[in-house]
XYZ file of C-alpha atoms in Angstrom:
756
model
C 0.120 0.142 0.292
C 1.244 3.499 -0.853
C 1.543 5.787 1.944
C 0.400 9.541 1.192
C 2.914 12.402 2.418
C 1.845 15.779 2.873
C 4.183 16.584 -0.198
C 2.146 14.163 -2.300
C -1.241 15.828 -1.408
C -2.550 18.476 -3.508
C -6.129 19.935 -3.178
C -7.904 21.816 -5.659
C -10.716 24.343 -4.867
C -13.784 23.480 -6.357
C -12.989 19.853 -7.098
C -15.507 17.553 -6.200
C -14.555 15.159 -3.243
C -13.657 11.616 -4.334
C -16.613 9.065 -4.069
C -16.695 5.403 -5.798
C -17.588 4.933 -9.351
C -21.167 4.158 -9.721
C -22.261 6.233 -6.937
C -22.575 9.558 -8.805
C -25.878 10.840 -10.210
C -26.194 10.376 -13.796
C -22.952 8.111 -14.108
C -21.214 10.730 -16.269
C -18.912 8.768 -18.630
C -15.505 8.494 -17.710
C -12.444 10.321 -18.742
C -10.435 8.375 -21.328
C -6.740 8.092 -20.951
C -4.320 6.637 -23.675
C -1.134 5.212 -22.276
C 1.558 4.851 -25.005
C 4.744 3.061 -23.623
C 6.615 0.052 -24.949
C 7.366 -1.314 -21.301
C 4.368 -3.114 -20.209
C 5.035 -2.488 -16.681
C 4.294 0.848 -17.183
C 0.768 -0.104 -18.526
C 0.235 -2.349 -15.334
C 1.724 -0.195 -12.578
C -0.283 3.199 -13.940
C -3.625 1.155 -14.237
C -3.084 -0.033 -10.767
C -1.985 3.090 -9.204
C -5.239 4.898 -10.294
C -7.687 1.861 -10.372
C -10.979 3.017 -8.654
C -9.746 6.536 -8.474
C -11.927 9.323 -9.704
C -10.756 12.831 -11.070
C -13.326 15.701 -11.010
C -16.094 13.213 -10.353
C -15.629 11.190 -13.109
C -13.854 7.609 -13.208
C -10.914 6.937 -15.453
C -10.852 4.342 -18.364
C -7.610 3.263 -19.982
C -6.469 2.749 -23.448
C -3.237 1.174 -24.385
C -0.708 1.154 -27.169
C 2.711 -0.488 -27.050
C 4.465 1.854 -29.834
C 3.768 5.032 -31.330
C 2.575 3.374 -34.887
C -0.094 1.433 -32.499
C -1.350 4.793 -31.064
C -1.610 6.147 -34.469
C -3.834 3.494 -35.474
C -6.054 4.038 -32.330
C -6.365 7.673 -32.819
C -7.152 7.411 -36.556
C -10.393 6.089 -35.448
C -11.016 7.125 -31.712
C -10.000 10.565 -30.695
C -12.153 11.056 -27.721
C -9.127 10.945 -25.640
C -8.768 13.391 -22.662
C -5.074 12.770 -21.808
C -2.126 10.845 -23.432
C 0.635 9.404 -21.099
C 3.354 9.128 -23.832
C 6.755 7.690 -23.566
C 9.557 9.514 -25.630
C 11.864 6.626 -26.682
C 9.942 3.759 -28.514
C 10.693 2.392 -31.917
C 13.036 5.347 -32.417
C 14.812 7.679 -30.011
C 12.349 10.450 -30.804
C 8.959 8.535 -31.795
C 7.197 10.198 -28.921
C 8.094 13.621 -29.995
C 6.948 12.520 -33.680
C 3.681 11.173 -32.553
C 2.957 14.715 -30.615
C 3.384 16.436 -33.916
C 1.054 13.927 -35.815
C -1.589 14.083 -32.782
C -1.519 18.081 -33.103
C -1.168 18.692 -36.716
C -2.298 15.627 -38.671
C -5.316 14.617 -36.160
C -5.908 18.202 -35.008
C -6.386 16.926 -31.285
C -5.876 20.511 -29.708
C -7.812 19.788 -26.822
C -6.317 16.623 -25.714
C -3.607 17.017 -23.154
C -0.238 15.323 -23.653
C 2.095 14.320 -20.368
C 5.533 13.052 -21.723
C 7.123 10.616 -19.941
C 10.797 9.348 -20.141
C 13.112 7.324 -18.385
C 16.334 8.922 -19.685
C 15.679 12.552 -17.995
C 18.518 14.230 -19.876
C 17.642 12.814 -23.254
C 15.626 15.445 -24.430
C 15.905 19.299 -23.695
C 12.898 19.694 -21.428
C 12.069 23.374 -22.208
C 12.782 22.902 -25.676
C 10.265 19.776 -26.276
C 7.468 21.487 -24.446
C 7.840 24.858 -26.452
C 8.177 22.773 -29.812
C 6.063 20.190 -29.624
C 2.879 21.508 -27.531
C 3.591 19.268 -24.662
C 1.575 20.030 -21.470
C 3.771 18.347 -18.983
C 7.030 16.369 -18.964
C 7.929 13.949 -16.280
C 10.487 11.443 -15.618
C 9.108 7.989 -15.070
C 10.499 8.025 -11.332
C 8.886 10.737 -10.295
C 5.321 9.650 -10.854
C 4.308 7.794 -7.755
C 0.775 7.247 -7.273
C -0.038 10.624 -5.722
C 2.205 12.798 -8.104
C 0.529 10.862 -11.194
C -2.767 11.390 -9.914
C -1.805 15.163 -9.391
C -0.562 15.304 -12.778
C -3.334 13.467 -14.064
C -5.847 15.909 -12.433
C -4.455 18.952 -13.795
C -4.182 17.714 -17.247
C -7.746 16.427 -17.030
C -8.898 20.048 -15.482
C -6.824 21.745 -18.428
C -8.656 19.348 -20.971
C -12.240 20.156 -19.530
C -11.348 23.715 -19.329
C -10.261 24.077 -22.975
C -12.828 21.513 -24.153
C -15.824 23.592 -22.501
C -14.185 26.823 -23.901
C -14.156 25.222 -27.588
C -17.587 23.642 -26.897
C -18.979 27.073 -25.895
C -17.361 28.668 -29.137
C -18.798 26.212 -31.208
C -22.150 26.535 -29.371
C -21.955 30.086 -29.870
C -21.118 29.633 -33.459
C -24.002 27.337 -34.076
C -26.413 29.841 -32.148
C -25.188 32.753 -34.207
C -25.768 30.819 -37.424
C -29.125 29.528 -36.342
C -30.130 32.881 -35.253
C -28.901 34.244 -38.711
C -30.999 31.684 -40.363
C -34.046 32.107 -38.323
C -33.947 36.090 -38.855
C -33.776 35.426 -42.664
C -37.230 33.795 -42.536
C -39.990 36.286 -42.877
C -43.236 36.034 -41.145
C -43.883 34.777 -37.580
C -45.015 31.513 -38.857
C -42.264 30.743 -40.744
C -39.891 31.897 -37.653
C -41.712 29.680 -35.440
C -41.148 26.920 -37.639
C -37.584 27.487 -37.938
C -37.216 27.346 -34.360
C -38.034 23.927 -34.087
C -35.661 22.912 -36.638
C -32.789 25.075 -35.197
C -33.343 24.194 -31.791
C -33.789 20.400 -32.432
C -30.428 20.601 -34.368
C -28.774 22.399 -31.630
C -29.617 20.030 -28.767
C -29.368 17.063 -30.752
C -32.953 15.947 -30.664
C -35.655 14.710 -33.058
C -37.894 17.813 -34.498
C -40.865 16.557 -32.623
C -42.854 19.415 -31.127
C -44.781 22.614 -31.361
C -44.793 26.339 -30.848
C -47.796 28.538 -29.448
C -47.874 32.112 -29.222
C -49.930 34.496 -27.334
C -52.191 37.054 -29.155
C -50.247 36.731 -32.512
C -50.586 39.914 -34.426
C -51.672 38.528 -37.839
C -54.524 36.234 -36.363
C -57.737 37.746 -35.058
C -58.413 35.836 -31.702
C -59.785 36.391 -28.457
C -57.746 38.694 -26.106
C -56.178 35.775 -24.234
C -56.068 33.403 -27.258
C -52.983 31.255 -27.411
C -52.636 29.624 -30.825
C -50.398 26.899 -32.239
C -48.515 28.309 -35.097
C -45.768 25.865 -35.879
C -45.817 22.108 -35.362
C -43.457 19.108 -36.385
C -43.447 15.262 -36.388
C -46.432 13.848 -34.751
C -47.549 16.930 -33.562
C -47.940 18.651 -37.258
C -51.937 18.232 -37.350
C -52.179 20.675 -34.461
C -50.913 23.683 -36.411
C -53.606 26.626 -36.347
C -55.288 25.226 -33.433
C -55.681 27.026 -29.973
C -53.871 25.217 -27.429
C -56.699 24.270 -25.376
C -58.157 22.323 -28.337
C -54.897 20.219 -28.930
C -56.264 17.289 -27.076
C -53.120 16.550 -25.280
C -53.533 17.512 -21.436
C -49.752 16.966 -20.957
C -48.553 18.990 -23.595
C -51.226 21.766 -22.740
C -50.223 21.809 -19.186
C -46.689 22.081 -20.007
C -47.254 25.148 -22.599
C -49.646 26.725 -20.231
C -47.178 26.505 -17.061
C -44.418 27.760 -19.138
C -46.280 30.888 -20.446
C -47.600 31.625 -16.791
C -44.481 31.346 -15.185
C -42.475 32.638 -17.933
C -39.566 30.070 -17.733
C -38.032 26.708 -19.150
C -39.392 23.413 -17.911
C -37.405 20.648 -17.943
C -39.117 17.248 -17.159
C -38.138 13.599 -17.459
C -39.603 13.272 -20.921
C -40.051 16.520 -22.330
C -38.801 20.018 -22.408
C -40.618 23.285 -22.753
C -38.902 26.512 -23.354
C -40.008 30.379 -22.808
C -39.328 33.158 -25.236
C -40.203 36.454 -23.876
C -41.461 39.469 -25.645
C -41.798 42.831 -24.539
C -45.092 43.377 -26.230
C -46.343 40.190 -24.165
C -46.739 38.076 -27.432
C -44.620 35.287 -25.608
C -43.976 32.180 -27.496
C -43.658 28.769 -25.908
C -41.616 25.809 -27.639
C -42.745 22.241 -26.520
C -40.163 19.313 -27.415
C -40.928 15.796 -27.047
C -37.668 15.070 -25.650
C -35.721 15.520 -22.404
C -32.436 17.431 -22.333
C -29.870 16.527 -20.228
C -27.716 19.513 -20.049
C -25.045 20.745 -17.344
C -24.395 24.043 -16.375
C -22.169 25.107 -19.604
C -25.015 23.602 -21.999
C -27.732 25.532 -19.701
C -25.798 28.875 -20.274
C -25.539 28.288 -24.268
C -29.367 27.511 -24.135
C -30.096 30.731 -22.233
C -28.289 32.431 -24.836
C -30.105 30.640 -27.779
C -33.287 31.463 -26.094
C -32.638 35.132 -25.399
C -31.639 35.283 -29.171
C -34.798 33.770 -30.151
C -36.722 36.212 -27.895
C -34.911 39.257 -29.855
C -35.692 37.588 -33.063
C -39.299 37.456 -31.914
C -39.532 40.959 -31.153
C -38.020 41.884 -34.621
C -40.285 39.352 -36.469
C -43.243 40.738 -34.711
C -41.974 44.339 -35.443
C -41.282 43.069 -39.356
C -44.616 41.348 -39.482
C -46.211 44.866 -38.285
C -44.004 46.808 -40.785
C -45.245 44.151 -43.300
C -48.709 44.926 -42.823
C -48.109 48.395 -42.836
C -46.420 47.972 -46.340
C -48.998 45.622 -48.007
C -51.990 46.359 -45.930
C -54.680 49.091 -45.674
C -54.909 49.811 -41.818
C -58.703 50.743 -41.685
C -60.145 48.165 -44.150
C -57.695 45.474 -43.673
C -57.426 45.189 -47.633
C -54.386 44.871 -49.633
C -52.819 47.970 -50.652
C -51.136 49.619 -53.823
C -48.006 47.765 -53.317
C -49.780 44.367 -52.588
C -51.906 44.913 -55.805
C -49.000 45.603 -57.938
C -47.312 42.277 -56.613
C -50.858 40.406 -57.601
C -50.803 42.240 -60.972
C -47.231 40.962 -61.726
C -48.080 37.430 -61.044
C -51.131 37.745 -63.369
C -49.278 39.367 -65.942
C -46.450 36.890 -65.840
C -48.962 33.917 -66.024
C -50.250 32.573 -69.486
C -53.915 33.576 -69.009
C -53.513 37.621 -68.954
C -56.429 37.763 -71.433
C -58.907 36.331 -68.954
C -58.203 39.210 -66.237
C -59.406 42.916 -65.938
C -58.310 45.544 -63.384
C -61.145 47.746 -62.296
C -60.569 51.052 -60.254
C -63.551 52.281 -58.377
C -63.783 55.934 -57.332
C -66.351 56.993 -54.660
C -68.212 60.385 -55.882
C -68.331 63.122 -53.652
C -66.519 61.289 -50.566
C -64.553 64.148 -49.885
C -67.763 66.257 -49.396
C -69.333 63.384 -47.311
C -66.304 63.090 -45.223
C -66.056 66.991 -44.606
C -69.942 67.117 -43.681
C -70.631 64.343 -41.599
C -66.990 63.389 -40.223
C -64.090 61.239 -40.567
C -65.510 58.441 -38.277
C -68.706 58.579 -40.620
C -66.347 58.484 -43.462
C -64.362 55.623 -42.128
C -67.514 53.486 -41.596
C -68.486 54.310 -45.119
C -65.137 52.979 -46.548
C -65.409 49.722 -44.612
C -69.109 49.184 -45.605
C -68.052 49.479 -49.292
C -65.089 47.371 -48.794
C -67.346 44.751 -47.055
C -70.357 44.905 -50.155
C -67.634 44.549 -52.608
C -66.050 41.741 -51.186
C -69.191 39.843 -50.085
C -70.958 40.350 -53.598
C -67.548 39.567 -55.703
C -66.173 36.599 -53.416
C -62.894 35.380 -53.012
C -62.017 34.791 -56.636
C -61.578 38.518 -56.900
C -58.846 40.449 -55.115
C -59.859 43.655 -53.680
C -57.487 46.596 -52.654
C -57.668 50.022 -51.315
C -55.631 52.361 -53.203
C -56.261 55.729 -51.869
C -58.610 57.611 -49.509
C -61.779 56.850 -51.787
C -60.426 54.536 -54.534
C -60.801 50.874 -54.502
C -59.215 48.251 -57.081
C -60.700 45.144 -58.083
C -58.676 42.530 -59.869
C -60.626 39.528 -61.320
C -62.138 37.687 -64.440
C -63.395 39.689 -67.093
C -66.881 38.375 -67.010
C -67.017 38.982 -63.152
C -66.025 42.435 -63.853
C -68.385 43.670 -66.257
C -69.231 47.194 -65.754
C -73.124 46.369 -65.206
C -71.867 44.008 -62.157
C -69.755 46.871 -60.958
C -72.446 49.440 -61.165
C -74.773 47.063 -59.200
C -72.746 47.092 -56.185
C -74.146 51.041 -55.692
C -77.422 50.367 -56.575
C -78.596 49.887 -52.901
C -78.194 52.450 -50.504
C -75.542 52.173 -47.538
C -76.806 52.287 -43.831
C -74.009 54.407 -41.982
C -74.933 55.105 -38.361
C -78.442 54.677 -39.013
C -78.445 56.873 -42.018
C -79.089 55.863 -45.533
C -76.637 57.070 -47.804
C -76.500 56.678 -51.731
C -73.036 56.441 -53.270
C -72.414 57.102 -56.723
C -68.939 55.969 -58.329
C -66.655 56.588 -61.440
C -64.800 53.598 -62.885
C -61.819 52.927 -65.074
C -61.447 49.781 -66.461
C -58.115 48.056 -67.870
C -58.255 44.616 -69.602
C -54.459 43.141 -68.705
C -54.230 41.871 -72.290
C -53.922 45.503 -73.367
C -51.235 46.216 -70.805
C -47.640 46.608 -72.068
C -45.537 46.135 -69.065
C -45.569 45.351 -65.296
C -48.164 45.732 -62.891
C -47.398 49.121 -62.062
C -48.297 49.919 -65.633
C -51.451 48.160 -65.592
C -52.419 50.078 -62.446
C -51.126 53.548 -64.601
C -53.329 52.373 -67.373
C -56.209 51.845 -65.171
C -55.697 55.296 -63.750
C -55.672 56.868 -67.109
C -59.368 55.418 -67.849
C -60.442 56.460 -64.464
C -59.177 60.150 -64.941
C -60.767 60.163 -68.445
C -64.203 58.957 -66.877
C -63.946 61.782 -64.296
C -63.588 64.354 -66.664
C -65.918 63.082 -69.588
C -68.352 60.540 -67.753
C -68.542 61.179 -64.278
C -70.657 58.503 -62.581
C -69.959 56.098 -65.407
C -67.048 54.162 -66.652
C -64.440 54.107 -69.290
C -61.962 51.273 -70.844
C -58.455 51.752 -71.199
C -57.332 51.966 -74.596
C -53.741 52.090 -76.036
C -54.507 55.414 -77.606
C -54.809 56.723 -74.088
C -51.303 55.554 -73.265
C -50.052 57.014 -76.328
C -51.680 60.372 -75.433
C -50.592 60.726 -71.917
C -46.829 59.607 -73.101
C -46.862 62.532 -75.765
C -48.339 64.855 -72.892
C -45.345 63.759 -70.569
C -42.888 64.381 -73.534
C -44.528 67.590 -74.161
C -44.414 68.624 -70.602
C -40.385 67.881 -70.502
C -40.210 69.899 -73.745
C -41.829 72.720 -72.278
C -39.715 72.978 -69.238
C -36.524 72.832 -71.501
C -38.289 75.627 -73.884
C -38.757 78.012 -71.043
C -35.372 77.496 -69.614
C -33.897 78.169 -73.235
C -36.490 80.858 -73.869
C -38.015 79.362 -76.960
C -41.319 80.674 -75.725
C -42.187 84.302 -77.557
C -45.122 86.600 -77.960
C -46.885 87.809 -81.303
C -49.674 90.454 -81.310
C -52.807 90.530 -83.529
C -54.446 93.640 -84.159
C -57.946 94.511 -83.174
C -59.821 96.292 -85.690
C -63.038 98.805 -85.336
C -65.710 97.641 -87.516
C -67.136 101.251 -87.759
C -63.810 103.104 -88.736
C -61.774 100.335 -90.001
C -58.781 101.555 -87.970
C -56.649 99.324 -85.440
C -57.669 100.363 -81.664
C -55.600 97.544 -80.144
C -53.626 94.251 -80.124
C -53.852 90.764 -78.338
C -50.730 89.214 -77.024
C -50.638 85.706 -77.794
C -48.127 83.289 -76.709
C -46.235 80.871 -79.151
C -43.556 78.187 -78.635
C -41.241 77.577 -81.549
C -39.264 74.061 -81.098
C -35.753 73.429 -81.574
C -36.480 72.241 -85.141
C -38.235 75.645 -85.982
C -41.684 74.123 -85.994
C -44.559 76.086 -84.092
C -46.374 74.297 -81.512
C -49.945 75.050 -80.969
C -51.193 76.858 -77.909
C -54.040 74.775 -77.646
C -51.422 71.825 -77.267
C -49.158 73.181 -74.402
C -51.044 75.763 -72.784
C -53.359 72.923 -70.968
C -50.063 71.425 -69.824
C -49.038 74.495 -68.385
C -52.071 74.940 -66.366
C -52.067 71.433 -65.171
C -48.430 71.372 -64.531
C -48.631 74.980 -62.636
C -45.960 76.118 -64.882
C -48.548 78.552 -66.374
C -48.306 80.887 -63.342
C -44.569 81.899 -64.061
C -45.285 81.698 -67.961
C -48.121 83.920 -67.266
C -46.084 86.666 -65.259
C -43.550 86.331 -68.204
C -46.273 87.335 -70.791
C -47.666 89.899 -68.500
C -44.340 91.797 -68.168
C -43.443 91.451 -71.784
C -47.005 92.741 -73.201
C -46.788 95.586 -70.888
C -43.471 96.549 -72.130
C -44.183 96.082 -75.618
C -47.219 98.322 -75.324
C -44.957 100.989 -73.984
C -42.442 100.257 -76.683
C -45.176 100.935 -79.195
C -45.954 103.831 -77.696
C -42.404 105.132 -78.109
C -42.811 104.378 -81.715
C -45.749 106.677 -81.849
C -48.530 104.132 -81.408
C -49.751 105.939 -78.104
C -53.292 104.647 -77.972
C -53.658 101.007 -78.757
C -54.905 98.767 -76.044
C -52.933 95.487 -74.920
C -55.026 92.566 -74.674
C -53.406 89.853 -72.155
C -55.157 86.394 -71.471
C -54.740 85.706 -68.014
C -55.365 81.937 -66.561
C -57.169 80.925 -63.611
C -54.150 79.558 -62.040
C -52.708 83.213 -62.352
C -55.595 84.782 -60.654
C -55.520 82.334 -57.709
C -52.056 82.933 -57.101
C -51.606 85.042 -53.832
C -49.111 87.396 -55.554
C -50.733 87.865 -58.889
C -51.854 91.576 -57.986
C -48.440 92.294 -57.022
C -47.163 90.926 -60.199
C -49.452 93.050 -62.094
C -48.761 96.104 -60.335
C -44.906 95.612 -60.854
C -45.401 94.962 -64.597
C -47.356 98.393 -64.740
C -44.953 100.039 -62.747
C -41.757 98.904 -64.291
C -42.852 99.376 -67.990
C -44.408 102.692 -67.450
C -47.562 101.888 -69.249
C -50.873 103.437 -69.035
C -53.142 101.308 -67.086
C -56.126 102.081 -68.880
C -54.346 100.762 -72.207
C -54.304 97.251 -70.406
C -57.052 94.698 -70.677
C -57.037 91.330 -69.255
C -58.974 88.635 -70.736
C -60.656 85.996 -68.820
C -62.524 82.940 -70.235
C -66.230 82.754 -69.785
C -66.056 79.509 -68.059
C -63.529 80.709 -65.411
C -65.639 83.690 -64.828
C -68.846 81.566 -64.300
C -66.758 78.660 -61.893
C -64.713 81.214 -60.184
C -67.166 84.269 -59.764
C -66.813 84.483 -55.966
C -62.961 84.087 -56.194
C -62.747 86.628 -59.095
C -65.029 89.292 -57.782
C -62.916 90.526 -55.045
C -59.516 90.425 -57.561
C -61.437 92.060 -60.168
C -62.363 94.941 -57.847
C -58.800 95.464 -57.184
C -57.659 95.157 -60.921
C -60.163 97.740 -61.821
C -58.863 100.080 -59.060
C -55.468 100.005 -60.843
C -57.214 101.367 -64.125
C -56.890 98.058 -65.830
C -59.658 96.918 -68.146
C -61.364 93.244 -68.243
C -62.847 91.583 -70.910
C -64.636 87.925 -71.063
C -63.065 85.867 -73.394
C -64.957 83.084 -75.638
C -68.303 84.441 -74.678
C -71.289 82.320 -75.645
C -69.592 78.983 -75.229
C -70.994 78.342 -71.551
C -74.024 80.632 -71.691
C -75.390 78.456 -68.751
C -75.811 81.314 -66.306
C -75.531 85.151 -66.839
C -75.761 85.923 -63.520
C -71.873 86.277 -62.944
C -72.156 89.383 -65.297
C -73.885 91.607 -62.750
C -71.341 90.306 -59.982
C -68.155 91.042 -62.057
C -67.009 94.576 -63.262
C -66.174 93.649 -66.764
C -65.601 96.018 -69.812
C -65.848 94.034 -72.868
C -67.404 90.874 -74.378
C -65.534 88.853 -77.111
C -67.698 86.458 -79.222
C -66.041 83.120 -79.621
C -64.714 82.524 -83.005
C -67.214 79.366 -83.293
C -69.852 81.477 -83.912
C -68.310 83.751 -86.182
C -67.423 81.000 -88.507
C -71.211 80.171 -88.829
C -72.733 83.707 -89.132
C -72.847 83.604 -93.163
C -74.464 80.491 -93.320
C -77.984 81.126 -92.341
C -80.220 83.452 -90.221
C -80.342 81.256 -87.542
C -76.549 81.069 -87.037
C -76.772 84.703 -86.484
C -78.821 84.442 -83.385
C -76.182 83.801 -80.911
C -74.037 86.557 -81.765
C -76.797 89.055 -82.221
C -77.959 88.091 -78.639
C -74.511 88.381 -77.438
C -74.013 91.945 -78.977
C -77.491 93.050 -77.603
C -76.501 91.811 -74.187
C -73.371 93.523 -74.205
C -74.929 96.819 -75.123
C -77.819 96.451 -72.468
C -74.907 95.982 -69.842
C -72.853 98.876 -71.087
C -70.170 96.730 -72.388
C -68.396 96.664 -75.880
C -68.050 93.748 -77.767
C -65.465 92.152 -79.945
C -65.757 89.340 -82.500
C -62.947 86.804 -82.939
C -61.868 84.768 -85.935
C -63.239 87.226 -88.760
C -61.715 85.777 -91.571
C -64.204 87.254 -94.358
C -65.445 90.685 -95.595
C -69.001 89.156 -95.345
C -68.526 88.125 -91.818
C -67.419 91.633 -90.843
C -70.277 93.220 -92.877
C -72.824 91.141 -90.954
C -71.092 91.915 -87.554
C -71.430 95.518 -88.056
C -75.004 95.287 -88.991
C -75.392 93.373 -85.904
C -73.910 96.430 -84.008
C -70.649 94.627 -82.886
C -68.146 97.349 -82.610
C -64.763 95.522 -82.996
C -63.092 92.454 -84.387
C -59.945 90.845 -84.943
C -58.783 87.670 -87.113
C -57.063 86.805 -90.406
C -59.233 88.925 -92.465
C -57.041 91.933 -91.130
C -53.881 90.429 -89.788
C -52.163 87.200 -88.599
C -50.475 87.412 -85.239
C -47.083 89.152 -85.734
C -43.967 89.441 -83.997
C -42.804 93.113 -82.664
C -40.672 94.190 -85.770
C -43.126 92.948 -88.139
C -46.101 94.357 -86.271
C -44.407 97.545 -86.074
C -43.994 97.686 -90.269
C -47.586 96.501 -90.451
C -48.880 99.342 -88.194
C -46.900 101.945 -90.128
C -49.092 101.031 -93.299
C -52.430 100.942 -91.512
C -54.316 103.574 -89.749
C -54.282 103.620 -86.070
C -56.930 105.324 -84.188
C -57.219 106.039 -80.304
C -59.666 103.953 -78.097
C -61.297 107.288 -77.477
C -61.957 107.881 -81.149
C -59.158 110.400 -81.601
C -57.259 111.006 -84.884
C -55.015 108.482 -86.227
C -51.525 108.213 -85.311
C -49.076 109.438 -88.012
C -46.488 106.615 -88.378
């Protein structure tokens, strides 16, 4: 029996006390020690010395090799070795050292501890061997008494365990990072939950048999306390989408409920239930149909994994919410514009695009209803409209809400016939116990007529809707390829107009106005022209509406106003002092808050007599904007500027505005002048306009006079003034001056002609 001495004893803080093998709980696997030595006695004495001994609470089992070659064979197939007791000299003088290099480099066994033993202490330099060959200890065989052997082996095992734990933790963390990354790549809470089962089972080395439930998931409409199975695998796969109180397994139900109530993991003999918390209280619990036998280190890794999952859950819930915001309308729950475009892309890529159409439904007068009855009423109306369309057209159609009062329906052509769509609004809607009839205007596009993707299809349907709102409100219009061509041309023209403004391609021409009584020039009308880069003149009827629609008309109109005033002043300097200057003004200009300031600036900077400036507004503008114009026109009249109503007779639906607006002249539209020589009946409207003007104390000018006979008839009817190609075409300034020098000019007050 070996007697222990004080020198031989070495106690380690935290090491478990020795206890017989088989008494420990759970029977942890023994430490495996490989003895490599060509001396059989070394194997026998080492085994005998440590028989029945435990190190750090675990038994020891030995493997034996009589040579370096035999050790290589063992390690080729079995590398789960904690410590190798290695002789230096065996087949060759340095066989042990060569084996160390093979163990470390060829086999990659960096965790295994190596204790080099030699019976020839002076043979190998101790420091060099440890440094160069990654040896953990170096002992002579004579040193290794039982206690010293136990001490050296305990130190090596402790080092092995620490390194292995560190490496396992690192590998575990790598797995967690990779698993977490793969989970975060999954979209939607259901995919995320299904991924948890897969990743967690792989991480813990168990079969993917289990389920995951979530409390009040955001994308499922449940009761306040509802908890739903959102992912399941293995024999639990059929339970997906069930509330947990309906899964029919009391043991699983109790484990999940207890986990969610107590908010911590539950480790049982035959199962594991893990808790994943959420700051929004949408907690998850995962039930695995397998026990997990883990030590403290593994438990820490599991906690790290669960923490990562909880963070991922928060992100997934956030992403789900953002997804809902991005693809669904928050008021009605319907798909929104982006979602509809995705669906359109699917249909357009399919081979049946000829079977489908897209209808846009715009609620007429919704803004007024919303303002009059309140936003809550308007919201309820929108939800009622959505519900009626959805319930009548059914799930075979995709319904979306695109804007405040515009819905879209994508479906087969036979389902979206205009009559079917209009029938949706035949009955009143009952909102807050009130019946409300709603009309709608629709634009419909067949997908077979669409060139491009879903966004193009939606744009085409909008073209049809806008055309319907302009020309057939309360009805419908189908998209045609001509509409697309027209809008592209308008877009090109708009861009070209912007460039033309920058490059000063716009200019003014002036058309003389003639007194039918005296035949003399009494004034001019400034007319805007655009000469393209290739020298072509672009018709005002093409670019003026675009300028008005785009808002460019305000800056253009201010420029026309100033140029016309300066041109009148320039004519005065050439001796044509009493010619009036008529300037067309758009409704956009009148609405602009700085219009009066712009007019005053043009008058002041040019030095023109305000009485010689006449602003022309259209009849439609005067009728529709009478209240807006009344105050502005009063201010304009206060400056001494005259006012004329252009294109008079084209509206003629109301004359009350003439009593409210201070105007000086009516201009008969050229359409009536063109017909005046055809029949007595064609003269009636010009005659009525002339009589009306005289009754109101206004002068009357006829536009578009191209023949002597037209001028004669107008004079007979009492019209004072005229302009048109019969007298002169619009001219640029220098040409105008040359023309005026050859034509008699009189002042507006009937004075003598100017000498030119």
